Coordinates of C-alpha atoms in Angstrom, one line a residue:
M983 CA -62.1 -21.9 -7.2
A984 CA -59.2 -23.0 -5.0
N985 CA -60.5 -20.7 -2.2
A986 CA -63.9 -22.3 -2.5
E987 CA -62.5 -25.7 -2.2
R988 CA -60.4 -24.8 0.9
L989 CA -63.6 -23.3 2.5
A990 CA -65.6 -26.4 1.6
K991 CA -63.2 -28.8 3.3
P992 CA -63.8 -27.6 6.9
I993 CA -67.5 -27.5 6.4
A994 CA -67.6 -31.0 5.0
G995 CA -65.4 -32.2 7.9
K996 CA -67.7 -30.5 10.4
S997 CA -70.8 -32.1 8.8
A998 CA -69.1 -35.5 8.9
A999 CA -68.3 -34.9 12.6
I1000 CA -71.9 -34.0 13.4
T1001 CA -73.2 -37.0 11.5
K1002 CA -70.7 -39.2 13.5
V1003 CA -71.8 -37.8 16.8
L1004 CA -75.5 -38.2 16.0
A1005 CA -74.9 -41.8 14.7
R1006 CA -73.0 -42.8 17.7
G1007 CA -75.2 -41.2 20.3
G1008 CA -78.4 -42.1 18.5
S1009 CA -77.3 -45.7 18.2
I1010 CA -76.5 -46.0 21.9
S1011 CA -79.7 -44.3 22.8
F1012 CA -81.7 -46.5 20.4
L1013 CA -80.1 -49.6 21.9
L1014 CA -80.7 -48.5 25.4
N1015 CA -84.3 -47.5 24.8
S1016 CA -85.0 -50.8 23.0
T1017 CA -83.4 -52.8 25.8
G1018 CA -85.2 -50.7 28.3
M1019 CA -88.6 -51.3 26.7
G1020 CA -87.9 -55.1 26.6
L1021 CA -86.9 -55.1 30.3
A1022 CA -89.9 -53.0 31.3
L1023 CA -92.2 -55.6 29.5
I1024 CA -90.4 -58.5 31.2
M1025 CA -90.7 -56.8 34.6
Q1026 CA -94.4 -56.2 34.1
I1027 CA -94.9 -59.9 33.1
V1028 CA -92.9 -61.1 36.2
L1029 CA -94.8 -58.8 38.5
A1030 CA -98.1 -59.9 37.1
R1031 CA -97.3 -63.6 37.5
L1032 CA -95.9 -63.3 40.9
L1033 CA -98.4 -60.9 42.4
G1034 CA -101.6 -61.9 40.8
A1035 CA -104.2 -59.6 39.2
A1036 CA -105.3 -57.8 42.3
A1037 CA -101.9 -57.1 43.8
Y1038 CA -100.4 -56.2 40.5
G1039 CA -103.3 -53.8 39.9
T1040 CA -102.5 -52.0 43.1
Y1041 CA -98.7 -51.8 42.3
A1042 CA -99.4 -50.6 38.7
F1043 CA -101.9 -47.9 39.9
V1044 CA -99.5 -46.6 42.6
T1045 CA -96.6 -46.4 40.1
T1046 CA -98.8 -44.4 37.7
V1047 CA -99.8 -42.0 40.5
I1048 CA -96.1 -41.5 41.4
T1049 CA -95.3 -40.8 37.7
F1050 CA -97.9 -38.0 37.6
L1051 CA -96.8 -36.6 40.9
V1052 CA -93.1 -36.5 39.9
F1053 CA -94.0 -34.4 36.8
P1054 CA -94.9 -31.2 38.6
A1055 CA -92.2 -31.8 41.2
K1056 CA -89.5 -31.3 38.5
L1057 CA -90.8 -27.8 37.7
G1058 CA -89.7 -28.3 34.1
F1059 CA -86.0 -28.2 35.1
D1060 CA -85.5 -31.6 33.4
T1061 CA -86.0 -29.9 30.0
S1062 CA -84.4 -26.5 30.8
I1063 CA -81.2 -28.3 32.1
V1064 CA -80.7 -30.0 28.7
R1065 CA -81.1 -26.7 26.9
L1066 CA -79.1 -24.4 29.3
V1067 CA -76.3 -26.7 30.3
A1068 CA -75.5 -27.6 26.7
A1069 CA -75.4 -23.8 25.8
M1070 CA -73.4 -22.9 28.9
K1071 CA -70.9 -25.7 28.3
A1072 CA -70.3 -24.3 24.7
K1073 CA -69.3 -21.0 26.3
D1074 CA -67.4 -22.6 29.3
E1075 CA -69.8 -21.0 31.8
W1076 CA -69.1 -23.6 34.5
A1077 CA -70.0 -21.3 37.3
L1078 CA -73.5 -21.0 35.9
I1079 CA -73.7 -24.7 35.3
K1080 CA -72.8 -25.3 38.9
G1081 CA -75.5 -22.8 40.0
L1082 CA -78.2 -24.2 37.8
L1083 CA -77.7 -27.8 38.8
K1084 CA -77.5 -26.8 42.5
R1085 CA -80.6 -24.6 42.3
A1086 CA -82.6 -27.2 40.3
N1087 CA -81.9 -29.9 42.8
Q1088 CA -82.8 -27.6 45.7
L1089 CA -86.1 -26.6 44.3
G1090 CA -86.9 -30.0 42.9
F1091 CA -86.2 -31.6 46.3
A1092 CA -88.2 -29.0 48.2
V1093 CA -91.3 -29.4 45.9
S1094 CA -91.0 -33.2 45.7
L1095 CA -90.7 -33.4 49.5
S1096 CA -93.9 -31.2 49.8
V1097 CA -95.7 -33.5 47.4
T1098 CA -94.6 -36.5 49.4
V1099 CA -95.9 -34.9 52.7
I1100 CA -99.2 -34.2 51.1
G1101 CA -99.4 -37.7 49.8
F1102 CA -98.8 -39.1 53.3
A1103 CA -101.4 -36.7 54.7
I1104 CA -104.0 -38.0 52.3
L1105 CA -102.9 -41.6 53.0
G1106 CA -103.5 -40.9 56.7
L1107 CA -107.1 -39.8 56.1
R1108 CA -107.7 -43.1 54.3
Y1109 CA -105.8 -45.3 56.7
N1110 CA -108.8 -47.3 57.8
E1111 CA -109.9 -48.1 54.2
M1112 CA -106.7 -49.9 53.2
T1113 CA -105.1 -53.3 53.8
G1114 CA -101.7 -53.6 55.2
S1115 CA -100.2 -54.4 51.8
Q1116 CA -101.8 -51.3 50.2
L1117 CA -100.5 -49.0 53.0
V1118 CA -97.0 -50.3 52.5
T1119 CA -97.3 -49.9 48.7
Y1120 CA -98.5 -46.3 48.9
S1121 CA -96.1 -45.3 51.7
V1122 CA -93.0 -46.7 50.0
G1123 CA -94.2 -45.4 46.7
F1124 CA -94.6 -41.8 48.0
A1125 CA -91.2 -42.0 49.7
T1126 CA -89.5 -42.6 46.3
I1127 CA -90.9 -39.3 44.8
P1128 CA -87.9 -37.1 45.9
L1129 CA -85.3 -39.6 44.6
L1130 CA -87.2 -40.0 41.3
T1131 CA -87.3 -36.3 40.8
L1132 CA -83.6 -35.8 41.5
A1133 CA -82.8 -38.8 39.3
T1134 CA -84.6 -37.2 36.4
L1135 CA -82.7 -33.9 36.8
R1136 CA -79.4 -35.8 36.9
Q1137 CA -80.4 -37.7 33.8
S1138 CA -81.0 -34.4 32.0
A1139 CA -77.6 -33.0 33.1
L1140 CA -75.8 -36.1 31.7
Q1141 CA -77.8 -35.8 28.5
A1142 CA -76.8 -32.2 28.1
L1143 CA -73.2 -33.3 28.5
K1144 CA -73.8 -35.8 25.7
D1145 CA -73.2 -38.8 28.0
V1146 CA -76.1 -40.8 26.4
L1147 CA -75.0 -44.1 28.0
F1148 CA -75.1 -43.1 31.6
A1149 CA -77.9 -40.6 31.1
Q1150 CA -80.2 -43.6 30.5
M1151 CA -78.6 -46.8 31.7
P1152 CA -79.3 -46.4 35.5
E1153 CA -83.1 -46.0 34.9
K1154 CA -83.7 -48.1 31.8
I1155 CA -81.4 -51.0 32.5
V1156 CA -80.3 -51.1 36.2
R1157 CA -83.6 -50.2 37.8
P1158 CA -85.8 -52.9 36.1
L1159 CA -83.1 -55.6 36.4
L1160 CA -82.6 -54.9 40.1
T1161 CA -86.4 -54.7 40.8
I1162 CA -86.9 -58.1 39.1
G1163 CA -83.8 -59.6 40.8
L1164 CA -84.7 -58.4 44.3
L1165 CA -88.3 -59.6 44.1
L1166 CA -87.2 -63.1 42.8
I1167 CA -84.7 -63.4 45.7
A1168 CA -87.3 -62.3 48.3
V1169 CA -89.9 -64.7 47.0
L1170 CA -87.9 -67.7 45.8
L1171 CA -84.9 -67.7 48.1
L1172 CA -86.2 -66.0 51.3
G1173 CA -89.8 -67.4 51.1
R1174 CA -91.5 -64.0 51.4
E1175 CA -95.1 -63.8 50.2
A1176 CA -95.3 -61.8 47.0
D1177 CA -97.6 -58.8 47.3
S1178 CA -97.7 -55.2 46.1
G1179 CA -95.9 -53.9 49.2
L1180 CA -92.9 -56.2 48.7
A1181 CA -92.8 -55.3 45.0
M1182 CA -92.8 -51.6 45.8
I1183 CA -90.0 -52.1 48.4
C1184 CA -87.9 -53.8 45.7
F1185 CA -88.7 -51.0 43.3
A1186 CA -87.7 -48.3 45.9
V1187 CA -84.3 -50.1 46.5
A1188 CA -83.7 -50.2 42.8
V1189 CA -84.5 -46.5 42.5
A1190 CA -82.0 -45.6 45.3
V1191 CA -79.2 -47.8 43.7
S1192 CA -79.8 -46.4 40.2
Y1193 CA -79.8 -42.8 41.6
M1194 CA -76.5 -43.3 43.4
I1195 CA -74.9 -44.8 40.2
G1196 CA -76.1 -41.8 38.1
A1197 CA -75.0 -39.2 40.7
F1198 CA -71.6 -40.8 41.0
V1199 CA -71.1 -40.6 37.2
L1200 CA -72.3 -37.0 37.0
K1201 CA -69.8 -36.0 39.7
K1202 CA -67.0 -37.7 37.8
R1203 CA -68.0 -36.0 34.6
I1204 CA -68.1 -32.4 35.9
G1205 CA -66.4 -32.6 39.3
D1206 CA -63.1 -31.1 38.1
Q1207 CA -64.7 -28.3 36.1
I1208 CA -66.9 -27.0 39.0
A1209 CA -64.7 -27.8 42.0
G1210 CA -62.9 -24.5 42.3
V1211 CA -65.5 -22.3 40.6
E1212 CA -67.6 -19.7 42.4
T1213 CA -71.3 -20.5 42.0
Q1214 CA -73.4 -18.1 39.9
Y1215 CA -77.2 -18.0 39.9
A1216 CA -79.9 -16.7 37.6
T1217 CA -82.7 -18.3 39.6
R1218 CA -85.6 -16.1 38.4
Y1219 CA -84.8 -16.6 34.7
W1220 CA -84.2 -20.3 35.2
L1221 CA -87.4 -20.8 37.0
K1222 CA -89.5 -18.8 34.6
L1223 CA -88.0 -20.7 31.6
S1224 CA -88.5 -24.1 33.4
L1225 CA -92.1 -23.5 34.2
S1226 CA -92.8 -22.4 30.7
L1227 CA -91.2 -25.6 29.4
M1228 CA -93.1 -27.6 31.9
V1229 CA -96.3 -26.4 30.3
N1230 CA -95.2 -27.7 27.0
G1231 CA -94.4 -31.1 28.6
G1232 CA -97.9 -31.1 30.0
M1233 CA -99.4 -30.4 26.7
Y1234 CA -97.5 -33.3 25.1
L1235 CA -98.8 -35.5 27.8
I1236 CA -102.4 -34.3 27.3
L1237 CA -102.2 -34.7 23.5
G1238 CA -100.9 -38.2 23.9
Q1239 CA -103.6 -39.4 26.4
L1240 CA -106.5 -37.0 25.7
S1241 CA -108.3 -39.2 23.2
V1242 CA -108.1 -42.3 25.4
L1243 CA -109.7 -40.3 28.2
L1244 CA -112.5 -38.8 26.0
L1245 CA -113.3 -42.1 24.4
G1246 CA -113.7 -43.7 27.9
M1247 CA -115.9 -40.8 29.0
M1248 CA -118.1 -40.6 25.9
N1249 CA -118.3 -44.3 24.8
S1250 CA -117.0 -47.0 27.2
E1251 CA -114.0 -48.0 29.2
T1252 CA -113.8 -51.2 27.2
E1253 CA -113.4 -49.3 23.9
S1254 CA -111.0 -47.0 25.6
G1255 CA -108.9 -50.0 26.6
L1256 CA -108.8 -51.2 23.0
F1257 CA -107.8 -47.8 21.8
S1258 CA -105.1 -47.5 24.3
A1259 CA -103.4 -50.6 22.8
A1260 CA -103.3 -48.8 19.5
V1261 CA -101.9 -45.7 21.1
R1262 CA -99.1 -47.7 22.7
L1263 CA -98.2 -49.4 19.4
A1264 CA -98.4 -46.1 17.4
T1265 CA -95.8 -44.5 19.6
L1266 CA -93.3 -46.9 18.2
V1267 CA -93.4 -45.0 14.9
S1268 CA -91.6 -42.1 16.6
F1269 CA -89.4 -44.3 18.7
A1270 CA -86.2 -43.6 16.8
I1271 CA -86.5 -39.9 16.7
T1272 CA -87.2 -39.9 20.4
A1273 CA -84.0 -41.9 21.0
I1274 CA -82.0 -39.7 18.6
N1275 CA -83.2 -36.6 20.4
M1276 CA -81.1 -37.6 23.5
T1277 CA -78.1 -36.6 21.4
A1278 CA -79.7 -34.1 19.0
A1279 CA -81.3 -31.8 21.7
P1280 CA -78.0 -30.7 23.3
L1281 CA -76.4 -30.3 19.9
L1282 CA -79.1 -28.0 18.8
S1283 CA -78.8 -25.9 22.0
E1284 CA -75.0 -25.8 21.6
S1285 CA -75.2 -24.8 17.9
Y1286 CA -77.7 -22.1 18.7
A1287 CA -75.5 -20.7 21.5
R1288 CA -72.6 -20.6 19.0
R1289 CA -74.7 -18.9 16.4
D1290 CA -73.8 -21.7 14.0
H1291 CA -76.6 -21.8 11.4
N1292 CA -74.9 -24.5 9.3
Q1293 CA -74.6 -26.9 12.2
L1294 CA -78.2 -26.2 13.3
Q1295 CA -79.4 -27.2 9.8
Q1296 CA -77.1 -30.2 9.7
V1297 CA -78.4 -31.6 13.0
C1298 CA -82.0 -31.1 12.0
T1299 CA -81.5 -32.7 8.6
T1300 CA -79.4 -35.7 9.7
S1301 CA -81.4 -36.6 12.8
G1302 CA -84.7 -36.0 11.1
R1303 CA -83.9 -38.2 8.1
A1304 CA -82.7 -41.1 10.4
G1305 CA -85.9 -40.8 12.5
F1306 CA -88.2 -40.6 9.5
S1307 CA -86.6 -43.6 7.8
F1308 CA -87.3 -45.7 10.9
A1309 CA -90.8 -44.3 11.2
A1310 CA -91.6 -45.2 7.6
V1311 CA -90.5 -48.8 8.1
V1312 CA -92.6 -49.1 11.3
F1313 CA -95.6 -47.5 9.6
I1314 CA -95.4 -50.0 6.7
G1315 CA -95.1 -52.8 9.2
F1316 CA -98.3 -51.7 11.0
A1317 CA -100.1 -51.4 7.6
V1318 CA -99.2 -55.0 6.7
A1319 CA -99.2 -56.7 10.1
G1320 CA -101.2 -54.4 12.3
R1321 CA -104.1 -56.7 12.9
P1322 CA -101.9 -59.7 14.1
L1323 CA -99.9 -57.3 16.3
L1324 CA -103.1 -56.0 17.9
G1325 CA -104.3 -59.6 18.2
L1326 CA -101.4 -60.3 20.7
F1327 CA -103.3 -58.2 23.2
G1328 CA -106.5 -60.3 22.6
A1329 CA -108.8 -61.1 19.7
E1330 CA -111.1 -58.2 20.3
F1331 CA -108.2 -55.7 20.0
T1332 CA -108.0 -56.2 16.2
A1333 CA -111.0 -53.8 16.0
A1334 CA -108.6 -51.0 16.7
Y1335 CA -106.7 -51.6 13.4
P1336 CA -108.2 -48.5 11.6
A1337 CA -107.4 -46.4 14.7
L1338 CA -103.8 -47.7 14.7
L1339 CA -103.3 -46.7 11.1
L1340 CA -104.6 -43.2 11.7
L1341 CA -102.5 -42.7 14.8
S1342 CA -99.4 -44.0 13.1
A1343 CA -100.0 -41.7 10.1
G1344 CA -100.0 -38.7 12.5
Q1345 CA -96.8 -40.0 14.1
L1346 CA -95.3 -40.5 10.6
F1347 CA -96.1 -36.9 9.6
G1348 CA -94.6 -35.7 12.8
A1349 CA -91.4 -37.6 12.0
Y1350 CA -91.4 -36.1 8.5
C1351 CA -91.6 -32.6 9.9
G1352 CA -88.5 -33.4 11.9
Q1353 CA -87.1 -31.5 14.9
T1354 CA -90.0 -29.0 15.3
G1355 CA -90.7 -29.3 19.0
T1356 CA -87.0 -30.0 20.0
M1357 CA -85.8 -27.1 17.9
A1358 CA -88.3 -24.7 19.4
T1359 CA -87.5 -25.8 22.9
M1360 CA -83.7 -25.7 22.5
T1361 CA -83.6 -22.2 20.9
G1362 CA -86.0 -20.2 23.1
Y1363 CA -89.0 -20.4 20.8
H1364 CA -91.0 -22.4 23.4
R1365 CA -93.7 -19.8 24.0
V1366 CA -94.8 -20.0 20.4
L1367 CA -94.7 -23.8 20.7
T1368 CA -97.0 -23.6 23.8
R1369 CA -99.6 -21.5 21.8
V1370 CA -99.5 -24.0 18.9
L1371 CA -99.9 -27.0 21.2
V1372 CA -102.9 -25.3 22.9
I1373 CA -104.5 -24.8 19.5
A1374 CA -103.8 -28.4 18.6
T1375 CA -105.4 -29.6 21.9
V1376 CA -108.5 -27.5 21.4
L1377 CA -108.8 -28.9 17.9
N1378 CA -108.3 -32.4 19.2
V1379 CA -111.1 -31.9 21.8
A1380 CA -113.5 -30.4 19.2
L1381 CA -112.9 -33.1 16.6
S1382 CA -113.2 -35.9 19.3
V1383 CA -116.5 -34.5 20.5
A1384 CA -117.8 -34.4 16.9
L1385 CA -116.3 -37.8 15.7
I1386 CA -116.4 -40.2 18.7
P1387 CA -120.2 -40.5 18.8
L1388 CA -120.2 -41.3 15.0
L1389 CA -117.0 -43.4 14.6
G1390 CA -115.9 -44.5 18.0
M1391 CA -112.2 -45.2 18.4
T1392 CA -111.7 -44.4 14.7
G1393 CA -113.0 -40.9 15.3
A1394 CA -110.8 -40.5 18.3
A1395 CA -107.8 -41.6 16.2
A1396 CA -108.8 -39.2 13.4
A1397 CA -108.9 -36.3 15.9
S1398 CA -105.5 -37.2 17.3
C1399 CA -104.0 -37.5 13.8
C1400 CA -105.4 -34.1 12.7
A1401 CA -104.0 -32.4 15.9
A1402 CA -100.5 -34.0 15.3
V1403 CA -100.5 -32.9 11.7
T1404 CA -101.6 -29.4 12.6
W1405 CA -99.0 -28.6 15.3
N1406 CA -96.1 -30.1 13.5
A1407 CA -96.9 -28.4 10.2
V1408 CA -97.4 -25.0 11.9
M1409 CA -94.2 -25.3 13.9
A1410 CA -92.2 -26.3 10.8
I1411 CA -93.4 -23.2 9.0
A1412 CA -92.8 -21.0 12.1
I1413 CA -89.2 -22.2 12.5
K1414 CA -88.4 -21.7 8.9
R1415 CA -89.6 -18.1 9.0
K1416 CA -87.8 -17.3 12.3
Y1417 CA -84.5 -19.1 11.9
G1418 CA -84.3 -20.0 8.2
I1419 CA -84.0 -23.6 9.3
I1420 CA -85.8 -26.3 7.3
T1421 CA -86.9 -29.1 9.7
P1422 CA -88.9 -31.3 7.3
V1423 CA -86.6 -34.1 6.3
W1424 CA -87.0 -33.5 2.6
S1425 CA -88.2 -30.1 1.3
F1426 CA -89.0 -29.5 -2.3
G1427 CA -88.4 -26.2 -4.0
S1428 CA -86.9 -24.3 -1.0
R1429 CA -83.6 -23.8 0.6
A1430 CA -82.6 -22.8 4.1
K1431 CA -81.5 -19.2 4.5
K1432 CA -77.8 -18.9 5.4
G1433 CA -77.0 -16.6 8.2
V1434 CA -76.8 -16.3 11.9
P1435 CA -79.9 -17.3 13.9
P1436 CA -81.1 -14.5 16.3
Q1437 CA -80.2 -14.9 19.9
S1438 CA -83.3 -13.3 21.3
G1439 CA -85.7 -16.1 21.0
D1440 CA -87.3 -15.5 24.4
S1441 CA -88.0 -11.9 23.8
T1442 CA -88.8 -11.6 20.1
E1443 CA -91.5 -14.2 19.7

């Protein structure tokens, strides 16, 4: 009995430490994400009022195009860096960390530069069709693609090092504040005419400043560890893994926006616009788990690298329960006050209330299933995740085609909800069978298997 008590004390202490790390990191991330969302909204309001509808439309469209162009330019390294750097750090493999960050930046810069050149080439073909303001907006916007790509990779590196504050602060806080401040100075103090080109120039300056802040912090965090270390590379493996993870990122993007697109194609753009408001609100259900994952993801990778089954389960359980608790509160809030909230967008948006509830239910079930996607990504089970996401996407399309003509946006929401329930449930079962880890936040009648998780996730799927 005494031996059992002595063994239990370190385990209890370790669990408390994990909970403390998740609570601290999750709280910081939640605060930063909340503040960032507020600042992003304020920035959009300021831009819309200063620029007017037409100029703001140009600015918003170009920033959307840039976002989609940055996605392939990252080559998936933004996700693989979180997984690999956390695992390498646990093993003190600083030579490989140095090589990974260097190679990721080299490849990311090369691809993003190519994307930028192609963008300018297309811009040249349409030169005579654009106004001067549009040309400036597109030109400056395309020029930011390499910096945005490198900034995302730097953000991932700091996340892997568990520096949640500086992983997010430059982009979520500094960038919108600086964009708003520079635009107000240019218009109110310098008397410049507000147009989309001026707004994009302010945004580009903010991107450059926020990138330099993040790069400086990253150098301070790891400069001493990698300064005298000979660089090691595993480029082929890193690239293969990153591209595979990029596919999953693309599938998440498609699953999130597919119903909006199909609704617009099959019914009307107006109904698609109403539905998109419900989609935006429904994502708030999973807001907390997304914020917590900034801390949980590197912890899962680190625990897996150390073959620490107990810590894996602890991270999944603690982070999952915190995320689900928040999700449940938001879901209840939408059930009670969903119509008034949708009414803030306009009176006609209240018609999307049934869709909001269905979309939120899918998000709530995903929060209940816990760290399914993150666990698979951080432990080398990503190929199985890819196959499951593809199945969910096909299901979403099939149900959307069948239900949208009958039920409109409610049918689209039902299709999205079914797809979310499917892939989360399947992955929860798959992870339990492979690793013995229970990701659902409360599981009745089963216990996690104790043991050492296999280290061959990439080859034994």
